[in-house]
Short mmCIF file of C-alpha atoms in Angstrom, two decimals:
data_model
loop_
_atom_site.label_atom_id
_atom_site.label_comp_id
_atom_site.label_asym_id
_atom_site.label_seq_id
_atom_site.Cartn_x
_atom_site.Cartn_y
_atom_site.Cartn_z
CA MET A 1 136.18 142.65 130.49
CA MET A 2 139.11 141.40 128.41
CA ILE A 3 140.48 144.94 128.30
CA LEU A 4 140.69 144.88 132.10
CA VAL A 5 142.44 141.50 131.98
CA ALA A 6 144.95 142.84 129.47
CA LEU A 7 145.50 145.97 131.55
CA ALA A 8 146.08 143.89 134.69
CA MET A 9 148.59 141.74 132.79
CA VAL A 10 150.47 144.80 131.53
CA ILE A 11 150.58 146.23 135.06
CA THR A 12 151.90 142.88 136.34
CA LEU A 13 154.64 142.86 133.71
CA GLY A 14 155.55 146.46 134.45
CA VAL A 15 155.90 145.85 138.17
CA LEU A 16 157.80 142.59 137.54
CA PHE A 17 160.35 144.18 135.21
CA THR A 18 160.77 147.20 137.48
CA GLY A 19 161.48 144.86 140.39
CA LEU A 20 163.86 142.68 138.37
CA PHE A 21 165.86 145.65 137.07
CA SER A 22 165.92 147.09 140.57
CA MET A 23 167.34 143.85 141.97
CA ALA A 24 169.88 143.57 139.17
CA ARG A 25 171.20 147.07 139.81
CA GLY A 26 171.03 146.89 143.59
CA GLY A 27 171.60 150.08 145.53
CA ASP A 28 169.33 152.22 147.66
CA PHE A 29 166.26 151.95 145.44
CA ASN A 30 166.32 148.16 145.62
CA ALA A 31 166.91 148.20 149.37
CA LYS A 32 163.93 150.47 149.86
CA TYR A 33 161.45 149.23 147.24
CA GLY A 34 162.55 145.76 146.05
CA ASN A 35 160.40 143.75 148.44
CA ARG A 36 157.43 146.08 148.00
CA LEU A 37 157.63 145.73 144.22
CA MET A 38 157.59 141.94 144.42
CA ARG A 39 154.58 142.04 146.77
CA ALA A 40 152.84 144.44 144.39
CA ARG A 41 153.57 141.99 141.58
CA ILE A 42 151.88 139.19 143.49
CA VAL A 43 148.80 141.35 144.09
CA ALA A 44 148.65 142.46 140.45
CA GLN A 45 149.07 138.87 139.30
CA GLY A 46 146.25 137.75 141.58
CA VAL A 47 143.97 140.47 140.25
CA ALA A 48 144.80 139.47 136.67
CA ILE A 49 144.03 135.81 137.37
CA ALA A 50 140.79 136.68 139.17
CA LEU A 51 139.66 138.93 136.31
CA PHE A 52 140.55 136.24 133.78
CA ALA A 53 138.58 133.63 135.73
CA LEU A 54 135.61 135.98 135.97
CA ALA A 55 135.81 136.66 132.24
CA MET A 56 135.83 132.93 131.48
CA LEU A 57 132.88 132.27 133.79
CA THR A 58 130.78 135.02 132.23
CA ALA A 59 131.84 134.29 128.62
CA GLY A 60 129.47 131.34 128.27
CA ARG A 61 126.41 133.36 129.17
#
């Protein structure tokens, strides 16, 4: 389970940094994908938090 949490965190960081670098550079890529990347970051972050919560709930059993 913790491997999935770590994977979700890495995906979140990857999407976050891609979006940040896209915004910093500007241009067509940012205009087309900047908002989508930030939404994807929110989804990935939510998945990571949900997996972490599930891991903590099942860890005591």
